[in-house]
Coordinates of C-alpha atoms in Angstrom, one line a residue:
Chain Y
X137 CA -16.2 21.3 67.6
X138 CA -13.9 18.6 66.8
X139 CA -10.2 18.5 68.0
X140 CA -9.1 15.9 65.7
X141 CA -10.3 15.7 62.2
X142 CA -8.8 13.2 59.7
X143 CA -10.0 13.1 56.1
X144 CA -9.7 10.0 53.9
X145 CA -6.5 9.1 55.3
X146 CA -4.8 6.6 53.5
X147 CA -1.6 4.5 53.6
X148 CA -0.2 2.0 51.4
X149 CA 2.6 -0.6 51.8
X150 CA 3.5 -1.6 48.5
X151 CA 0.3 -2.8 47.1
X152 CA -1.5 -3.3 50.4
X153 CA -3.6 -0.6 51.9
X154 CA -2.8 -0.6 55.5
X155 CA -5.2 2.3 56.3
X156 CA -7.8 3.1 53.4
X157 CA -9.7 6.3 53.0
X158 CA -10.6 6.7 56.7
X159 CA -12.2 9.6 58.2
X160 CA -13.6 10.3 61.3
X161 CA -13.3 13.2 64.0
X162 CA -12.8 13.4 67.8
X163 CA -15.0 16.1 69.4
X164 CA -13.2 18.3 72.2
X165 CA -13.5 16.5 75.5
X166 CA -14.8 13.1 74.0
X167 CA -13.3 9.7 74.6
X168 CA -13.1 7.9 71.1
X169 CA -12.5 4.5 70.5
X170 CA -10.9 3.0 67.6
X171 CA -11.5 -0.6 67.4
X172 CA -11.2 -3.7 64.8
X173 CA -9.8 -7.0 64.5
X174 CA -6.0 -7.8 64.4
X175 CA -4.3 -6.0 61.2
X176 CA -7.3 -3.7 60.7
X177 CA -4.8 -0.7 60.7
X178 CA -5.6 0.7 64.2
X179 CA -2.0 1.2 65.3
X180 CA -1.0 2.5 61.6
X181 CA -3.7 5.0 61.8
X182 CA -2.1 5.9 65.3
X183 CA 1.3 6.3 63.6
X184 CA -0.3 8.6 60.8
X185 CA -1.9 10.9 63.1
X186 CA 1.3 11.1 65.4
X187 CA 3.6 11.5 62.4
X188 CA 5.7 8.5 62.7
X189 CA 4.5 7.4 59.6
X190 CA 3.8 9.7 56.7
X191 CA 0.4 9.2 54.8
X192 CA -0.1 8.3 51.1
X193 CA -3.0 10.4 50.8
X194 CA -5.3 12.3 53.2
X195 CA -5.2 15.2 55.8
X196 CA -5.0 15.2 59.5
X197 CA -6.5 18.5 61.3
X198 CA -5.7 19.1 64.7
X199 CA -7.0 22.3 66.7
X200 CA -8.1 23.6 63.5
X201 CA -4.5 23.2 62.0
X202 CA -3.4 21.1 59.0
X203 CA -0.8 18.7 60.9
X204 CA -0.1 16.3 58.0
X205 CA 3.3 15.2 57.5
X206 CA 4.6 17.0 60.6
X207 CA 7.2 15.2 62.7
X208 CA 6.3 13.3 65.7
X209 CA 8.0 16.0 68.2
X210 CA 6.0 19.2 66.2
X211 CA 3.0 17.2 66.7
X212 CA 3.3 16.5 70.3
X213 CA 4.2 20.4 70.5
X214 CA 0.8 21.1 69.0
X215 CA -0.6 19.0 71.7
X216 CA -1.2 15.5 70.5
X217 CA 0.8 13.0 72.5
X218 CA 0.6 9.4 72.1
X219 CA 1.8 6.2 74.1
X220 CA 2.9 2.9 72.4
X221 CA 1.4 -0.7 72.0
X222 CA 5.0 -2.1 73.2
X223 CA 5.5 -0.8 76.5
X224 CA 8.0 2.2 76.4
X225 CA 9.4 4.1 79.4
X226 CA 12.6 5.6 80.4
X227 CA 13.7 2.2 82.1
X228 CA 17.0 3.5 83.7
X229 CA 15.4 6.6 85.4
X230 CA 13.1 6.7 88.5
X231 CA 9.5 6.7 88.1
X232 CA 9.7 10.4 89.0
X233 CA 12.2 11.2 86.8
X234 CA 10.2 9.7 83.9
X235 CA 7.4 11.8 84.9
X236 CA 9.6 15.1 85.2
X237 CA 11.4 14.3 81.5
X238 CA 7.7 13.7 80.1
X239 CA 7.4 17.6 81.1
X240 CA 10.2 18.5 78.6
X241 CA 8.0 20.7 76.4
X242 CA 7.6 22.5 79.4
X243 CA 11.0 23.0 80.7
X244 CA 12.6 23.6 77.4
X245 CA 11.2 27.0 77.2
X246 CA 13.8 27.7 80.3
X247 CA 16.9 26.4 78.8
X248 CA 19.1 29.3 79.8
X249 CA 17.3 29.7 83.0
X250 CA 18.6 26.3 83.9
X251 CA 21.9 26.3 82.6
X252 CA 22.6 29.6 84.6
X253 CA 20.9 28.3 87.6
X254 CA 18.8 31.6 87.6
X255 CA 16.3 31.4 90.6
X256 CA 13.4 31.8 88.0
X257 CA 14.4 28.1 86.9
X258 CA 14.0 27.0 90.5
X259 CA 10.3 28.0 90.4
X260 CA 9.7 26.1 87.0
X261 CA 11.4 22.9 88.8
X262 CA 9.1 23.4 91.6
X263 CA 6.0 23.7 89.3
X264 CA 7.3 20.5 87.4
X265 CA 7.8 18.7 90.5
X266 CA 4.4 19.4 91.9
X267 CA 2.9 18.4 88.6
X268 CA 4.6 15.3 88.7
X269 CA 3.3 14.6 92.0
X270 CA 0.0 15.0 90.8
X271 CA 0.2 12.9 87.9
X272 CA 1.7 10.1 89.7
X273 CA -0.9 10.4 92.4
X274 CA -3.7 10.2 89.7
X275 CA -2.1 7.2 88.3
X276 CA -1.7 5.7 91.5
X277 CA 2.1 5.3 91.3
X278 CA 3.0 7.8 93.9
X279 CA 4.4 5.5 96.3
X280 CA 6.6 4.0 93.5
X281 CA 7.8 7.4 92.6
X282 CA 11.4 6.5 93.7
X283 CA 11.3 3.2 92.2
X284 CA 13.5 2.5 89.3
X285 CA 11.0 2.4 86.2
X286 CA 12.6 -1.1 85.2
X287 CA 11.5 -2.5 88.6
X288 CA 8.3 -1.7 87.8
X289 CA 5.5 -4.7 87.3
X290 CA 3.8 -4.7 84.0
X291 CA 0.5 -3.0 84.7
X292 CA 2.6 -0.3 86.3
X293 CA 4.7 0.4 83.6
X294 CA 1.5 0.7 81.3
X295 CA 0.6 3.2 83.9
X296 CA 3.6 4.9 83.8
X297 CA 3.7 5.4 80.4
X298 CA 0.5 7.2 80.6
X299 CA 1.8 9.4 83.2
X300 CA 4.7 10.4 80.9
X301 CA 2.3 11.4 78.3
X302 CA -0.1 13.3 80.4
X303 CA 3.1 15.2 81.9
X304 CA 3.5 16.4 78.1
X305 CA 0.3 18.3 79.2
X306 CA -1.4 17.0 75.7
X307 CA -5.0 18.4 74.6
X308 CA -5.2 15.1 72.9
X309 CA -4.1 11.9 74.7
X310 CA -3.5 8.8 72.0
X311 CA -3.4 5.2 73.9
X312 CA -2.5 2.5 72.0
X313 CA -3.8 -0.7 73.7
X314 CA -3.3 0.7 77.4
X315 CA -5.1 -2.3 78.9
X316 CA -3.2 -5.1 77.0
X317 CA -1.8 -7.4 79.7
X318 CA -3.8 -6.1 82.5
X319 CA -6.2 -8.2 84.7
X320 CA -9.7 -7.4 85.3
X321 CA -9.1 -5.1 88.5
X322 CA -6.2 -3.3 86.7
X323 CA -8.3 -2.8 83.5
X324 CA -11.4 -1.6 85.5
X325 CA -9.2 1.0 87.4
X326 CA -7.7 2.0 84.2
X327 CA -11.3 2.9 83.0
X328 CA -11.7 5.1 86.2
X329 CA -8.6 6.8 85.4
X330 CA -9.0 7.7 82.1
X331 CA -12.3 8.8 83.0
X332 CA -10.7 11.1 85.3
X333 CA -8.3 12.3 82.8
X334 CA -11.2 13.4 80.5
X335 CA -12.7 14.9 83.3
X336 CA -9.6 17.3 83.8
X337 CA -10.7 18.6 80.2
X338 CA -8.5 16.0 78.2
X339 CA -9.7 14.6 74.8
X340 CA -8.8 10.8 74.4
X341 CA -8.3 8.4 71.5
X342 CA -7.8 5.2 72.5
X343 CA -7.0 1.9 70.4
X344 CA -8.0 -1.4 72.6
X345 CA -8.9 -4.8 72.6
X346 CA -10.6 -4.8 75.7
X347 CA -14.4 -4.8 74.7
X348 CA -15.2 -4.0 78.3
X349 CA -12.7 -1.3 78.4
X350 CA -13.9 0.2 75.2
X351 CA -17.7 -0.3 75.8
X352 CA -17.5 1.3 79.3
X353 CA -15.6 4.1 78.5
X354 CA -15.9 5.5 75.1
X355 CA -18.3 8.0 73.9
X356 CA -17.7 7.3 70.2
X357 CA -16.4 3.9 68.7
X358 CA -15.0 3.7 65.4
X359 CA -14.7 0.4 63.9
X360 CA -11.9 -0.5 61.3
X361 CA -11.5 -3.7 59.4
X362 CA -8.8 -4.4 56.9
X363 CA -8.1 -0.8 56.7
X364 CA -11.4 0.5 56.2
X365 CA -13.7 2.0 58.4
X366 CA -16.9 0.0 58.3
X367 CA -18.8 1.5 61.5
X368 CA -18.7 4.5 63.8
X369 CA -21.2 5.5 66.5
X370 CA -22.3 5.2 70.2
X371 CA -21.3 2.0 72.0
X372 CA -24.7 0.7 72.1
X373 CA -24.9 1.3 68.2
X374 CA -21.6 -0.4 67.4
X375 CA -23.0 -3.4 70.0
X376 CA -26.0 -3.9 67.4
X377 CA -24.5 -2.9 64.2
X378 CA -24.9 -6.2 61.8
X379 CA -21.3 -5.6 60.1
X380 CA -19.5 -4.9 63.1
X381 CA -20.8 -8.1 64.7
X382 CA -19.8 -10.0 61.8
X383 CA -16.1 -9.0 61.6
X384 CA -15.4 -8.3 65.1
X385 CA -17.9 -8.5 68.2
X386 CA -19.4 -11.9 67.0
X387 CA -15.9 -13.4 67.7
X388 CA -15.5 -11.6 70.7
X389 CA -19.1 -13.1 72.1
X390 CA -17.9 -16.4 71.1
X391 CA -14.8 -16.2 73.2
X392 CA -16.7 -14.5 75.9
X393 CA -19.0 -17.1 75.9
Chain V
X17 CA 24.3 19.3 98.8
X18 CA 27.2 19.3 101.7
X19 CA 28.0 15.7 100.6
X20 CA 28.1 16.6 96.6
X21 CA 30.2 19.9 97.6
X22 CA 32.6 17.7 99.4
X23 CA 32.8 15.0 96.7
X24 CA 34.2 17.9 94.5
X25 CA 36.5 19.6 96.9
X26 CA 38.4 16.9 98.2
X27 CA 39.5 15.7 94.8
X28 CA 40.0 18.9 93.7
X29 CA 42.2 19.8 96.7
X30 CA 44.2 16.7 96.3
X31 CA 44.8 17.8 92.5
X32 CA 45.8 21.3 93.7
X33 CA 48.3 19.8 96.1
X34 CA 49.9 16.8 93.9
X35 CA 52.6 19.3 92.5
X36 CA 53.9 20.1 95.9
X37 CA 54.2 16.7 96.8
X38 CA 55.0 15.1 93.6
X39 CA 57.9 17.3 92.6
X40 CA 59.5 14.7 90.1
X41 CA 59.1 16.9 86.7
X42 CA 58.6 13.5 84.9
X43 CA 55.5 12.8 86.8
X44 CA 54.2 16.1 86.4
X45 CA 54.2 15.6 82.8
X46 CA 52.4 12.5 83.0
X47 CA 49.8 14.2 85.1
X48 CA 49.5 17.1 82.3
X49 CA 48.9 14.3 79.9
X50 CA 46.5 12.6 82.1
X51 CA 44.2 15.8 82.3
X52 CA 44.4 16.7 78.4
X53 CA 43.5 13.0 77.5
X54 CA 40.7 13.2 80.0
X55 CA 39.3 16.2 78.0
X56 CA 39.5 14.0 74.7
X57 CA 37.5 11.1 76.6
X58 CA 34.9 13.5 78.3
X59 CA 34.4 14.9 74.7
X60 CA 34.0 11.5 73.4
X61 CA 31.7 10.7 76.4
X62 CA 29.1 12.9 74.9
X63 CA 28.6 10.9 72.1
X64 CA 29.5 7.3 73.3
X65 CA 27.7 7.9 76.9
X66 CA 25.1 10.4 75.9
X67 CA 24.0 9.9 72.3
X68 CA 24.9 6.1 72.5
X69 CA 26.9 6.1 69.2
X70 CA 30.8 5.3 68.8
X71 CA 32.6 8.1 66.7
X72 CA 35.4 6.6 65.0
X73 CA 36.7 10.0 63.8
X74 CA 36.6 12.0 66.8
X75 CA 40.5 12.8 66.9
X76 CA 39.7 14.7 63.9
X77 CA 38.3 17.5 66.0
X78 CA 41.2 17.2 68.4
X79 CA 43.6 17.8 65.7
X80 CA 41.4 20.5 64.1
X81 CA 41.4 22.2 67.3
X82 CA 45.2 22.4 67.5
X83 CA 45.4 23.2 63.9
X84 CA 42.9 26.1 63.9
X85 CA 44.8 27.3 67.0
X86 CA 47.9 27.2 65.5
X87 CA 47.1 28.7 61.9
X88 CA 45.1 31.8 63.4
X89 CA 48.0 32.4 65.6
X90 CA 50.5 32.2 62.6
X91 CA 48.2 34.1 60.0
X92 CA 46.2 36.4 61.6
X93 CA 48.7 37.1 64.3
X94 CA 46.7 36.8 67.6
X95 CA 48.0 35.4 70.8
X96 CA 47.2 31.9 72.2
X97 CA 44.2 32.7 74.1
X98 CA 42.5 34.6 71.3
X99 CA 43.4 31.6 69.0
X100 CA 41.8 29.2 71.5
X101 CA 38.7 30.9 71.2
X102 CA 38.8 31.1 67.6
X103 CA 39.5 27.6 67.4
X104 CA 37.0 26.3 69.7
X105 CA 34.2 28.2 67.4
X106 CA 35.5 27.0 64.2
X107 CA 35.7 23.3 65.2
X108 CA 32.2 24.0 66.9
X109 CA 31.4 24.9 63.1
X110 CA 33.0 22.0 61.5
X111 CA 31.3 19.8 64.2
X112 CA 28.0 21.1 63.0
X113 CA 28.8 20.6 59.5
X114 CA 29.9 17.0 60.3
X115 CA 27.2 16.2 63.0
X116 CA 24.4 17.4 60.2
X117 CA 25.6 15.1 57.7
X118 CA 26.6 12.2 59.7
X119 CA 23.8 12.1 62.8
X120 CA 21.3 11.0 60.0
X121 CA 23.2 7.4 60.2
X122 CA 23.2 5.2 62.9
X123 CA 25.6 2.6 64.4
X124 CA 28.0 1.1 62.2
X125 CA 27.2 3.6 59.6
X126 CA 27.9 6.6 61.7
X127 CA 31.2 5.2 62.9
X128 CA 32.3 4.9 59.2
X129 CA 30.9 8.4 58.5
X130 CA 33.0 9.8 61.2
X131 CA 36.1 7.8 60.2
X132 CA 35.9 9.1 56.6
X133 CA 35.5 12.8 57.7
X134 CA 38.5 12.4 60.1
X135 CA 40.4 11.0 57.2
X136 CA 39.5 13.6 54.8
X137 CA 40.6 16.3 57.3
X138 CA 43.8 14.7 58.0
X139 CA 44.6 14.5 54.1
X140 CA 43.7 18.0 53.8
X141 CA 46.1 19.2 56.4
X142 CA 48.6 16.7 55.1
X143 CA 48.5 17.9 51.6
X144 CA 47.6 21.7 52.1
X145 CA 51.6 22.0 53.0
X146 CA 51.7 25.5 51.8
X147 CA 49.5 26.6 54.6
X148 CA 50.0 23.8 57.2
X149 CA 53.5 22.4 56.4
X150 CA 52.0 19.1 55.7
X151 CA 54.0 16.0 57.6
X152 CA 56.6 18.5 59.0
X153 CA 54.0 19.9 61.5
X154 CA 53.6 23.3 62.8
X155 CA 55.3 24.3 66.3
X156 CA 53.7 25.9 68.9
X157 CA 55.1 27.7 71.6
X158 CA 53.7 27.9 75.1
X159 CA 51.6 30.8 76.0
X160 CA 51.6 33.5 78.5
X161 CA 49.5 34.2 81.4
X162 CA 46.9 36.8 79.7
X163 CA 47.9 40.5 80.3
X164 CA 51.2 39.6 81.9
X165 CA 54.8 38.5 80.9
X166 CA 54.8 35.1 82.9
X167 CA 55.3 32.2 80.6
X168 CA 53.4 29.0 81.2
X169 CA 56.7 27.4 80.0
X170 CA 57.0 25.7 83.5
X171 CA 55.2 22.5 83.5
X172 CA 53.7 23.6 86.9
X173 CA 52.0 26.5 85.9
X174 CA 50.8 24.5 82.5
X175 CA 49.7 21.6 85.0
X176 CA 47.6 24.2 86.8
X177 CA 45.8 25.7 83.6
X178 CA 45.0 22.1 82.1
X179 CA 43.7 21.6 86.1
X180 CA 41.5 24.5 85.7
X181 CA 40.1 23.7 82.2
X182 CA 39.1 19.9 83.5
X183 CA 37.4 21.6 86.4
X184 CA 35.6 23.9 83.9
X185 CA 34.7 20.9 81.7
X186 CA 33.5 18.7 84.7
X187 CA 31.3 21.8 86.1
X188 CA 29.9 22.4 82.6
X189 CA 29.0 18.7 82.3
X190 CA 27.2 19.1 85.4
X191 CA 25.7 22.2 84.6
X192 CA 24.4 20.9 81.2
X193 CA 22.6 17.6 82.5
X194 CA 20.7 19.8 84.8
X195 CA 19.1 21.4 81.9
X196 CA 16.2 20.7 79.6
X197 CA 18.7 19.9 76.9
X198 CA 20.7 17.2 79.4
X199 CA 17.7 15.5 80.0
X200 CA 16.5 15.3 76.7
X201 CA 19.9 13.8 76.1
X202 CA 19.1 11.1 78.6
X203 CA 15.8 10.3 77.4
X204 CA 17.2 10.0 73.5
X205 CA 19.7 7.4 75.0
X206 CA 17.0 5.5 76.8
X207 CA 14.3 5.5 74.0
X208 CA 14.2 7.6 70.8
X209 CA 10.8 6.7 70.0
X210 CA 9.3 7.5 73.4
X211 CA 11.5 10.9 73.2
X212 CA 10.2 12.1 70.1
X213 CA 6.7 11.2 71.1
X214 CA 6.9 13.9 74.2
X215 CA 8.3 16.6 71.9
X216 CA 12.1 15.9 71.8
X217 CA 13.6 17.0 68.6
X218 CA 15.9 14.1 68.3
X219 CA 18.4 15.1 65.4
X220 CA 18.5 18.5 66.9
X221 CA 19.5 17.3 70.3
X222 CA 22.1 15.0 68.9
X223 CA 23.4 17.7 66.9
X224 CA 23.6 19.8 69.5
X225 CA 25.3 17.1 71.7
X226 CA 27.8 16.4 68.9
X227 CA 29.0 20.2 68.4
X228 CA 29.5 20.6 72.2
X229 CA 31.4 17.1 72.0
X230 CA 33.5 18.5 69.1
X231 CA 34.5 22.0 70.9
X232 CA 35.4 19.8 74.2
X233 CA 37.9 17.9 71.7
X234 CA 39.0 20.9 70.2
X235 CA 39.9 22.6 73.9
X236 CA 41.9 19.2 74.2
X237 CA 43.8 19.8 71.2
X238 CA 44.3 23.5 71.4
X239 CA 46.0 22.7 75.2
X240 CA 48.0 19.7 73.7
X241 CA 49.7 21.7 71.1
X242 CA 51.8 23.9 73.4
X243 CA 52.3 21.4 75.7
X244 CA 54.0 19.1 73.0
X245 CA 55.4 22.0 71.2
X246 CA 54.7 20.6 67.9
X247 CA 51.7 19.5 66.2
X248 CA 51.4 17.0 63.1
X249 CA 48.4 15.4 60.8
X250 CA 49.0 12.2 62.9
X251 CA 47.0 14.0 65.7
X252 CA 43.8 13.6 63.7
X253 CA 44.6 9.8 63.2
X254 CA 42.5 7.0 64.4
X255 CA 45.0 6.1 67.2
X256 CA 43.9 9.2 69.1
X257 CA 40.2 8.5 68.6
X258 CA 40.9 4.5 69.9
X259 CA 42.6 5.7 72.8
X260 CA 39.9 8.3 73.8
X261 CA 37.4 5.7 73.1
X262 CA 39.2 2.9 75.3
X263 CA 39.3 5.5 78.1
X264 CA 35.3 6.0 77.9
X265 CA 34.3 2.4 77.8
X266 CA 36.8 1.4 80.5
X267 CA 35.8 4.7 82.7
X268 CA 32.4 4.1 82.3
X269 CA 30.3 5.6 79.4
X270 CA 27.6 7.9 80.4
X271 CA 28.8 8.6 83.8
X272 CA 30.0 12.1 84.8
X273 CA 33.4 11.1 85.8
X274 CA 33.8 8.2 83.9
X275 CA 36.1 9.6 81.4
X276 CA 38.5 10.8 84.6
X277 CA 38.8 7.3 85.4
X278 CA 39.5 5.6 82.0
X279 CA 42.4 8.4 81.4
X280 CA 43.9 7.7 84.9
X281 CA 44.0 4.1 84.0
X282 CA 45.5 4.5 80.7
X283 CA 48.3 7.4 81.4
X284 CA 49.0 7.2 85.1
X285 CA 48.9 3.4 85.9
X286 CA 51.4 2.4 82.9
X287 CA 53.9 4.7 84.3
X288 CA 53.4 3.4 87.8
X289 CA 54.2 0.1 87.1
X290 CA 57.1 0.7 84.5
X291 CA 55.4 -0.9 81.5
X292 CA 57.3 -1.1 78.0
X293 CA 54.8 0.4 75.4
X294 CA 54.4 -3.1 73.8
X295 CA 53.5 -4.6 77.2
X296 CA 51.1 -1.7 77.3
X297 CA 49.3 -2.5 74.6
X298 CA 48.9 -6.1 75.9
X299 CA 47.6 -4.9 79.2
X300 CA 45.1 -2.5 77.7
X301 CA 43.7 -5.2 75.3
X302 CA 43.2 -7.5 78.6
X303 CA 41.8 -4.7 80.6
X304 CA 39.2 -3.9 77.8
X305 CA 38.3 -7.2 77.4
X306 CA 37.9 -7.8 81.2
X307 CA 36.1 -4.7 81.1
X308 CA 33.7 -5.7 78.7
X309 CA 33.0 -9.3 80.0
X310 CA 32.8 -8.2 83.9
X311 CA 31.9 -4.6 84.3
X312 CA 30.3 -3.4 81.1
X313 CA 29.6 0.0 82.6
X314 CA 32.9 0.5 83.4
X315 CA 34.8 1.5 86.3
X316 CA 32.5 4.3 87.2
X317 CA 29.4 1.9 87.6
X318 CA 32.1 -0.2 90.3
X319 CA 32.4 2.9 92.3
X320 CA 28.6 3.1 92.8
X321 CA 28.6 6.5 91.4
X322 CA 25.1 7.7 90.3
X323 CA 24.4 8.4 87.0
X324 CA 24.0 12.2 86.0
X325 CA 20.3 11.5 86.0
X326 CA 20.2 10.7 89.7
X327 CA 22.4 13.6 90.7
X328 CA 20.0 15.8 89.1
X329 CA 17.2 13.7 91.3
X330 CA 19.2 14.1 94.1
X331 CA 19.7 17.7 94.1
X332 CA 15.9 18.1 93.7
X333 CA 15.5 16.8 97.0
X334 CA 13.9 13.3 96.4

């Protein structure tokens, strides 16, 4: 049963097809990687799925519902939450507050309880605080809970981003290059954390440049080049796919060597 | 908890007792002006401080509030308190309309759009002379205490009315920021993209903040009318908007009590130092310049008052 299914998704910017007739599916509980060289259209694909830009053509189904053309906040409400390539956190708030605000969808159901300070809201708050602690613990940020987000080092900022997205309790977590700028240890740790997130029942779609991360982590990998999908398969299949090696992995191995 | 209570009780007590010490009627008038202007600044703080936009037409809602109140009293024959409620509702509806249209824009475009609306409303009131008496203005009498015959004609009683309203508005501000909506506003101010990615409807939240802001502006206007005694279309002019904006920026935008400090500097200090109006403009200009250069976050930031977000956090025991 696939949680996310995109069909012939296309986005034209003027004459250029940033995403050209791409279809793939993300199964419930899977970790799916979306890879490809720079400019392949991975982030555009993310933006199309999460509603930040509207497709020229094609369709996005999420949890059996057509979500094509919905607004980002509506898509988040359906349960697909993303992070950004350029680190984006609420920098004037504390780490803890970031994760509380991340639970907006949950707390927004209790607007009037909050305004009139009903006792019920105190329980909601307590539950949110408990969840924030759990998420920060999972991400290894608990010790920094009271830090102002703007004072976190880069690697931890990237983790905080994921923590905020997790706080929204998504069915599908979409991570846009979470390991960018991380060192070996940090990205190895990230792989562990993402596995734990999946094991807690979430589905993960990840755009990533770091091959080690992708190969270690993903059940399925979708490879894009110049807007088109050129391959899809398990890490093992992708590793041996001639076309993939030509456009992408070949390069990486050269660099690695 | 105890500490925050004290932080509110002490200033409240001071303001309650001031009229007993300051018996000079002129000073009392200044304090009333201070209170009303601070309401205008509180209102603008919602837009400048929380939404992060600058409204150049905000006095429109200050003026509309006053006019709706005066006109409903005149033509519907209701008393001041009913007109107050009607005026807040009507101004809120106008605010909804203006916000709905203008909040799609940002920055300069939003500022110009609000300014244009303000001018439209001002010219409407000026030219619908049959109802509004145009530039002649409408005189508004001081109200009576509800269910009694006691007139609020004395400045002392009027001072307490304004004081009570300011306290209510501050309490309302605090409440709002403890709600999910308040947190959404803070989130939008910091990063709109991230806010929408976690499910916050940006436009809707901004419109809600805008409407709340216009209602507070109307409240200031409704109180200003009987205090001054006469309202003219001038109340909708950019002069009042600019004054309010200066107060918010100097006081500390986005801080709970920022507007209060700003209003104090602009209304009470000039009187203490006996400045002529021309001198005031020079000094205000200088103050604004210094403020932008050396404390862009305003007086409130100097006083080390924690931002609303942190207050909520402190309350949560962390």
